Short mmCIF file of C-alpha atoms and ligand atoms in Angstrom, two decimals:
data_model
loop_
_atom_site.label_atom_id
_atom_site.label_comp_id
_atom_site.label_asym_id
_atom_site.label_seq_id
_atom_site.Cartn_x
_atom_site.Cartn_y
_atom_site.Cartn_z
CA MET A 1 28.19 11.71 1.47
CA SER A 2 25.63 11.10 -1.25
CA ALA A 3 22.98 8.56 -0.65
CA MET A 4 22.27 5.68 -2.93
CA VAL A 5 19.00 6.37 -4.70
CA ILE A 6 16.54 3.39 -4.32
CA ASP A 7 14.90 2.95 -7.76
CA GLY A 8 11.17 2.07 -7.12
CA LYS A 9 10.42 1.81 -10.72
CA ALA A 10 13.03 -0.78 -11.40
CA ALA A 11 11.92 -2.82 -8.30
CA ALA A 12 8.34 -2.63 -9.26
CA ALA A 13 9.15 -3.79 -12.73
CA GLN A 14 10.76 -6.94 -11.38
CA VAL A 15 7.78 -7.65 -9.09
CA LEU A 16 5.47 -7.18 -12.08
CA GLU A 17 7.57 -9.53 -14.17
CA GLN A 18 7.20 -12.18 -11.44
CA VAL A 19 3.43 -11.45 -11.33
CA SER A 20 3.13 -11.94 -15.14
CA ALA A 21 5.05 -15.30 -15.00
CA GLU A 22 2.62 -16.41 -12.16
CA VAL A 23 -0.34 -15.17 -14.23
CA ALA A 24 0.75 -17.35 -17.06
CA GLN A 25 1.27 -20.50 -14.71
CA LEU A 26 -2.24 -19.96 -13.39
CA ASN A 27 -3.58 -19.60 -16.94
CA GLN A 28 -2.15 -22.95 -17.58
CA ALA A 29 -4.07 -24.46 -14.69
CA GLY A 30 -7.19 -22.88 -16.09
CA VAL A 31 -7.36 -19.93 -13.79
CA GLN A 32 -7.71 -16.29 -15.05
CA PRO A 33 -6.94 -14.11 -12.15
CA ALA A 34 -9.42 -11.14 -12.04
CA LEU A 35 -9.50 -8.01 -9.98
CA ALA A 36 -12.81 -6.10 -9.51
CA VAL A 37 -12.11 -2.29 -9.01
CA ILE A 38 -15.01 -0.21 -7.39
CA LEU A 39 -15.03 3.59 -7.74
CA VAL A 40 -17.75 5.48 -6.21
CA GLY A 41 -18.08 9.09 -7.50
CA GLN A 42 -15.70 11.07 -9.56
CA ASP A 43 -12.85 12.23 -7.35
CA PRO A 44 -10.07 13.16 -9.98
CA ALA A 45 -7.18 11.63 -8.01
CA SER A 46 -9.03 8.47 -7.55
CA GLU A 47 -9.88 8.39 -11.31
CA VAL A 48 -6.16 8.59 -12.13
CA TYR A 49 -5.28 5.84 -9.52
CA VAL A 50 -8.07 3.51 -10.93
CA ARG A 51 -6.89 4.01 -14.37
CA ASN A 52 -3.40 3.31 -13.58
CA LYS A 53 -4.39 0.05 -11.62
CA VAL A 54 -6.57 -1.14 -14.44
CA LEU A 55 -3.63 -0.54 -17.00
CA ARG A 56 -1.07 -2.33 -14.96
CA ALA A 57 -3.50 -5.26 -14.43
CA GLY A 58 -3.95 -5.62 -18.17
CA GLU A 59 -0.07 -5.60 -18.65
CA CYS A 60 0.22 -8.50 -16.27
CA GLY A 61 -2.51 -10.53 -17.88
CA ILE A 62 -4.97 -9.82 -14.84
CA ARG A 63 -8.59 -9.38 -16.02
CA SER A 64 -10.00 -6.18 -14.36
CA LEU A 65 -13.66 -5.67 -14.00
CA GLU A 66 -14.48 -1.81 -13.35
CA HIS A 67 -17.55 -0.94 -11.46
CA ARG A 68 -18.02 2.85 -11.63
CA LEU A 69 -20.92 3.90 -9.43
CA PRO A 70 -22.33 7.55 -9.14
CA ALA A 71 -21.59 9.58 -6.00
CA SER A 72 -25.19 9.26 -5.03
CA THR A 73 -24.92 5.43 -4.60
CA GLY A 74 -26.44 4.38 -1.33
CA GLU A 75 -24.52 2.26 1.23
CA ALA A 76 -26.85 -0.78 0.75
CA GLU A 77 -26.38 -0.75 -2.97
CA LEU A 78 -22.53 -0.62 -2.60
CA LEU A 79 -22.65 -3.51 0.00
CA GLY A 80 -24.92 -5.36 -2.39
CA LEU A 81 -22.38 -5.07 -5.21
CA ILE A 82 -19.51 -6.25 -2.79
CA HIS A 83 -21.57 -9.23 -1.64
CA SER A 84 -22.19 -10.36 -5.19
CA LEU A 85 -18.34 -10.01 -6.06
CA ASN A 86 -17.60 -12.01 -2.82
CA ARG A 87 -19.80 -14.83 -4.31
CA ASP A 88 -18.49 -14.70 -7.85
CA PRO A 89 -15.83 -17.44 -8.35
CA GLY A 90 -14.63 -15.53 -11.26
CA VAL A 91 -13.41 -12.58 -9.12
CA HIS A 92 -10.19 -13.19 -6.97
CA GLY A 93 -9.57 -9.62 -5.70
CA ILE A 94 -11.82 -6.61 -4.82
CA LEU A 95 -10.46 -3.16 -4.53
CA LEU A 96 -12.64 -0.38 -3.21
CA GLN A 97 -11.09 2.82 -4.11
CA LEU A 98 -10.96 5.29 -1.23
CA PRO A 99 -12.12 7.92 -0.23
CA LEU A 100 -15.84 7.10 -0.40
CA PRO A 101 -18.61 9.72 -0.38
CA ALA A 102 -19.26 10.99 3.15
CA HIS A 103 -22.66 9.11 3.51
CA ILE A 104 -21.05 5.74 3.17
CA GLU A 105 -19.36 4.31 6.22
CA GLU A 106 -15.82 3.37 5.12
CA THR A 107 -15.21 0.66 7.72
CA ARG A 108 -18.39 -1.10 6.94
CA ALA A 109 -17.80 -1.02 3.27
CA LEU A 110 -14.23 -2.45 3.81
CA GLN A 111 -15.43 -4.99 6.29
CA ALA A 112 -18.03 -6.34 3.69
CA ILE A 113 -15.27 -7.46 1.40
CA SER A 114 -14.25 -11.21 1.78
CA PRO A 115 -10.90 -11.37 3.61
CA ALA A 116 -9.84 -13.82 0.93
CA LYS A 117 -10.38 -11.24 -1.86
CA ASP A 118 -9.20 -8.26 0.30
CA VAL A 119 -6.29 -7.33 -1.90
CA ASP A 120 -5.67 -4.10 -0.01
CA GLY A 121 -5.31 -5.89 3.24
CA PHE A 122 -7.68 -3.49 5.18
CA HIS A 123 -10.18 -6.07 6.37
CA ALA A 124 -9.97 -6.59 10.23
CA GLU A 125 -9.37 -10.32 9.82
CA ASN A 126 -6.31 -9.52 7.68
CA VAL A 127 -5.18 -6.50 9.87
CA GLY A 128 -5.44 -8.92 12.92
CA GLY A 129 -3.62 -11.68 10.99
CA LEU A 130 -0.73 -9.45 10.27
CA HIS A 131 -0.39 -8.48 13.98
CA GLN A 132 -0.51 -12.19 14.80
CA GLY A 133 2.25 -13.00 12.32
CA ARG A 134 -0.01 -15.12 10.13
CA ASP A 135 0.48 -15.36 6.40
CA VAL A 136 -2.26 -12.96 5.18
CA LEU A 137 -2.87 -10.37 2.51
CA THR A 138 -1.08 -7.18 3.66
CA PRO A 139 -1.54 -3.54 2.65
CA CYS A 140 0.16 -2.81 -0.61
CA THR A 141 2.10 0.41 0.13
CA PRO A 142 3.97 -0.79 3.29
CA THR A 143 4.52 -4.21 1.77
CA GLY A 144 6.18 -2.37 -1.08
CA CYS A 145 8.34 -0.44 1.34
CA LEU A 146 9.35 -3.62 3.08
CA HIS A 147 10.44 -5.00 -0.27
CA LEU A 148 12.55 -1.94 -1.00
CA LEU A 149 14.17 -2.16 2.56
CA HIS A 150 15.04 -5.76 1.88
CA GLN A 151 16.60 -4.93 -1.44
CA ALA A 152 18.60 -1.99 0.08
CA LEU A 153 19.68 -3.81 3.35
CA GLY A 154 19.11 -7.42 2.99
CA GLU A 155 18.47 -8.72 6.50
CA LEU A 156 16.47 -6.28 8.80
CA ARG A 157 16.76 -8.17 11.94
CA GLY A 158 17.87 -6.05 14.89
CA LYS A 159 17.68 -2.66 13.05
CA HIS A 160 15.92 0.35 14.76
CA ALA A 161 13.19 1.37 12.44
CA VAL A 162 11.31 4.67 13.04
CA VAL A 163 7.97 4.94 11.23
CA ILE A 164 6.50 8.57 11.06
CA GLY A 165 2.70 8.38 10.82
CA ARG A 166 0.22 6.02 12.24
CA SER A 167 -2.48 5.77 9.70
CA ASN A 168 -4.33 2.43 9.03
CA ILE A 169 -3.32 2.49 5.48
CA VAL A 170 0.57 3.03 5.81
CA GLY A 171 1.87 3.91 9.29
CA LYS A 172 0.37 1.01 11.47
CA PRO A 173 0.80 -1.89 8.95
CA MET A 174 4.34 -0.61 8.20
CA ALA A 175 5.21 -0.83 11.97
CA ALA A 176 3.68 -4.32 12.08
CA LEU A 177 5.55 -5.55 9.00
CA LEU A 178 8.90 -4.14 10.42
CA LEU A 179 8.28 -5.88 13.75
CA GLU A 180 7.56 -9.17 12.02
CA ALA A 181 11.00 -8.67 10.19
CA ASP A 182 12.51 -8.52 13.71
CA CYS A 183 13.22 -4.71 13.81
CA SER A 184 12.93 -2.64 16.94
CA VAL A 185 10.11 -0.23 15.88
CA THR A 186 9.36 3.25 17.13
CA VAL A 187 6.19 4.95 15.72
CA LEU A 188 6.15 8.80 15.66
CA HIS A 189 2.92 10.77 15.07
CA SER A 190 1.37 14.16 15.44
CA ARG A 191 1.46 14.08 19.27
CA SER A 192 5.05 12.68 19.58
CA ARG A 193 7.51 14.75 21.40
CA ASP A 194 11.17 15.29 20.34
CA ALA A 195 10.32 13.49 16.96
CA ALA A 196 13.54 14.67 15.26
CA GLU A 197 15.61 13.36 18.20
CA LEU A 198 14.00 10.05 18.15
CA CYS A 199 14.24 9.73 14.44
CA ARG A 200 18.05 10.36 14.66
CA GLN A 201 18.45 7.07 16.40
CA ALA A 202 17.08 5.12 13.39
CA ASP A 203 18.78 2.80 11.10
CA ILE A 204 15.61 2.78 9.03
CA VAL A 205 13.19 5.75 8.56
CA VAL A 206 9.88 5.38 6.77
CA ALA A 207 8.04 8.77 6.47
CA ALA A 208 4.14 8.57 5.91
CA VAL A 209 2.84 11.93 7.00
CA GLY A 210 1.71 14.01 4.18
CA ARG A 211 3.78 17.01 5.01
CA PRO A 212 6.02 18.32 2.28
CA CYS A 213 9.82 18.00 3.04
CA MET A 214 9.27 17.62 6.88
CA VAL A 215 12.21 15.45 7.39
CA ASP A 216 15.55 16.95 6.61
CA ALA A 217 19.29 15.95 7.32
CA SER A 218 18.92 17.18 10.96
CA TRP A 219 16.45 14.09 11.51
CA LEU A 220 18.86 11.59 10.20
CA LYS A 221 21.62 9.39 11.53
CA PRO A 222 24.42 9.29 9.10
CA GLY A 223 23.99 6.17 6.84
CA ALA A 224 20.25 5.70 7.64
CA VAL A 225 18.08 4.18 5.02
CA VAL A 226 15.07 6.42 4.17
CA VAL A 227 11.72 5.52 2.67
CA ASP A 228 9.53 8.30 1.65
CA VAL A 229 5.92 7.46 1.33
CA GLY A 230 4.62 10.95 1.13
CA ILE A 231 3.12 12.45 -2.01
CA ASN A 232 2.65 16.15 -1.74
CA ARG A 233 1.89 18.67 -4.44
CA ILE A 234 3.54 22.00 -3.97
CA GLU A 235 3.62 25.28 -5.86
CA GLU A 236 6.96 26.57 -6.58
CA HIS A 237 8.06 29.54 -8.75
CA GLY A 238 4.68 29.38 -10.37
CA ARG A 239 4.89 25.66 -11.20
CA SER A 240 3.32 22.68 -9.41
CA ARG A 241 5.48 19.61 -8.60
CA LEU A 242 5.36 16.48 -6.35
CA VAL A 243 7.57 16.16 -3.35
CA GLY A 244 7.76 13.73 -0.48
CA ASP A 245 7.65 14.07 3.23
CA VAL A 246 11.48 14.07 3.12
CA ASP A 247 13.63 17.03 1.96
CA PHE A 248 15.36 14.82 -0.81
CA ALA A 249 18.39 17.21 -1.38
CA SER A 250 19.12 17.79 2.38
CA ALA A 251 18.47 14.18 3.46
CA SER A 252 20.55 12.50 0.69
CA ALA A 253 23.72 14.31 2.00
CA VAL A 254 23.36 12.22 5.17
CA ALA A 255 21.44 9.10 4.42
CA GLY A 256 22.94 5.78 3.21
CA ALA A 257 20.04 5.19 0.79
CA ILE A 258 16.81 7.03 -0.05
CA THR A 259 13.75 6.58 -2.19
CA PRO A 260 12.95 9.46 -4.49
CA VAL A 261 9.47 10.96 -5.00
CA PRO A 262 8.17 10.26 -7.58
CA GLY A 263 9.77 6.96 -8.60
CA GLY A 264 10.07 5.45 -5.23
CA VAL A 265 7.23 3.95 -3.23
CA GLY A 266 4.50 5.00 -5.69
CA PRO A 267 5.14 2.34 -8.37
CA MET A 268 5.57 -0.37 -5.60
CA THR A 269 2.07 0.17 -4.35
CA ILE A 270 0.48 -0.88 -7.64
CA ALA A 271 3.04 -3.75 -8.09
CA PHE A 272 1.98 -5.15 -4.74
CA LEU A 273 -1.77 -4.80 -5.59
CA MET A 274 -0.98 -7.08 -8.55
CA HIS A 275 1.11 -9.42 -6.47
CA ASN A 276 -1.82 -9.67 -3.85
CA THR A 277 -4.31 -10.33 -6.62
CA VAL A 278 -2.44 -13.21 -7.98
CA ARG A 279 -1.73 -14.52 -4.53
CA ALA A 280 -5.49 -14.35 -3.74
CA ALA A 281 -6.21 -16.05 -7.18
CA ARG A 282 -3.68 -18.83 -6.33
CA GLN A 283 -5.24 -19.49 -2.81
CA GLN A 284 -8.75 -19.45 -3.96
CA SER A 285 -8.07 -21.82 -6.93
CA ARG A 286 -6.19 -24.25 -4.50
CA ALA A 287 -9.00 -24.08 -1.89
CA PRO A 288 -12.12 -22.87 -3.49
CA LYS A 289 -14.35 -24.25 -0.75
CA GLU A 290 -12.32 -22.25 1.95
CA ALA A 291 -12.55 -19.08 -0.04
CA ALA A 292 -16.20 -19.47 -0.39
CA CYS A 293 -16.74 -20.08 3.36
CA LEU A 294 -14.89 -16.64 3.97
CA SER A 295 -17.20 -14.92 1.64
CA ILE A 296 -19.94 -12.74 3.29
CA SER A 297 -23.18 -13.27 1.65
P1 LIG B 301 -2.91 10.27 7.01
O1 LIG B 301 -3.16 11.63 6.94
O2 LIG B 301 -3.98 9.28 7.27
O3 LIG B 301 -1.90 10.05 8.25
C1 LIG B 301 -0.73 10.85 8.46
C2 LIG B 301 -0.12 10.54 9.79
O4 LIG B 301 0.98 11.54 9.96
C3 LIG B 301 -0.99 10.66 11.10
O5 LIG B 301 -0.84 9.29 11.60
C4 LIG B 301 -0.45 11.73 11.88
O6 LIG B 301 -0.38 11.30 13.32
C5 LIG B 301 0.95 11.85 11.37
N1 LIG B 301 1.51 13.16 11.48
C6 LIG B 301 0.90 14.40 11.15
N2 LIG B 301 1.74 15.40 11.43
C7 LIG B 301 2.81 14.88 12.00
C8 LIG B 301 3.97 15.48 12.45
N3 LIG B 301 4.22 16.81 12.55
N4 LIG B 301 4.95 14.58 13.09
C9 LIG B 301 4.80 13.31 13.01
N5 LIG B 301 3.62 12.64 12.55
C10 LIG B 301 2.72 13.44 12.12
O7 LIG B 301 -2.01 9.90 5.66
P2 LIG B 301 -1.59 8.59 5.02
O8 LIG B 301 -2.72 8.02 4.27
O9 LIG B 301 -0.95 7.58 5.99
O10 LIG B 301 -0.47 9.16 4.01
C11 LIG B 301 0.60 9.74 4.32
C12 LIG B 301 1.36 10.23 3.01
O11 LIG B 301 1.67 9.23 2.25
C13 LIG B 301 0.46 11.24 2.26
O12 LIG B 301 1.26 12.12 1.51
C14 LIG B 301 -0.21 10.27 1.10
O13 LIG B 301 -0.43 10.88 0.02
C15 LIG B 301 1.03 9.31 0.98
N6 LIG B 301 0.64 7.98 0.36
C16 LIG B 301 1.50 7.44 -0.59
C17 LIG B 301 1.22 6.25 -1.10
C18 LIG B 301 2.06 5.73 -2.17
O14 LIG B 301 1.53 4.76 -2.98
N7 LIG B 301 3.21 6.19 -2.42
C19 LIG B 301 0.15 5.40 -0.49
C20 LIG B 301 -0.56 6.08 0.51
C21 LIG B 301 -0.33 7.17 1.08
#
């Protein structure tokens, strides 16, 4: 058996096309969606992510406002910037690129972002809302994974999903989104026992661990749909390349469908950042007073 390869690039292009159409509609209503991107320090990987996000925003017609701060920036200064962006009616989304320098408390900085402008879906108000089944901004990577799963499987109701990894950014929100989609959800983590055996019971596997090629064919039930979130750089035969958390060659002999790395989940993350920005712009332009109330000043 050879698994169907789920094309994340094509799915992302479709999402971005819809985003562009919505931007055009908002423009007609006099709204120019705008995303503020804050980068503290010069982490090379973060520089690449920020560049890609700004590029994609421009392609969709979203205005991006880059705030590049030196690594020495104090927490109070960063919070001051976030508060002023919260108050600015011309800014609809605020993205704080992680990781932050060690002297800045990540949770405090993320909590300072107005929930209405929290396009990463990391604010406790949005995290809680997701768990209560409310219609809130949700984290981009797991939302992109859910979209791919709907494309591959249609209805997810009643399926057994195994999420490997329990981070706040991917694993936990992924589990919550799958639960909302009426799946039965098992979350595996570094302390789980019999992980491969539990995983073999799944109709859906989402791997978000950060360990190259950890999940192979022996972890999978025949026909399972596998979404590989992992991005790991490995050295092989003197060359460096990106691999996921899933051993693609081995797993695709057993799985029904599988995302590749690269070209699977990665493009979906940026597409859903744009989706969330337009959604935030639409909500704020419909209810400017409400958005202002949520803003922390
Ligand atoms: P993280 O380090 O915060 O979390 C990793 C999780 O894996 C932890 O919850 C841990 O309990 C679990 N884990 C570790 N060893 C395990 C084991 N042996 N068995 C089962 N679980 C184990 O990582 P993260 O931020 O969630 O990212 C995970 C991976 O996804 C990384 O490779 C990261 O680069 C990638 N990622 C990709 C995207 C994207 O857009 N494609 C976005 C975010 C993260």
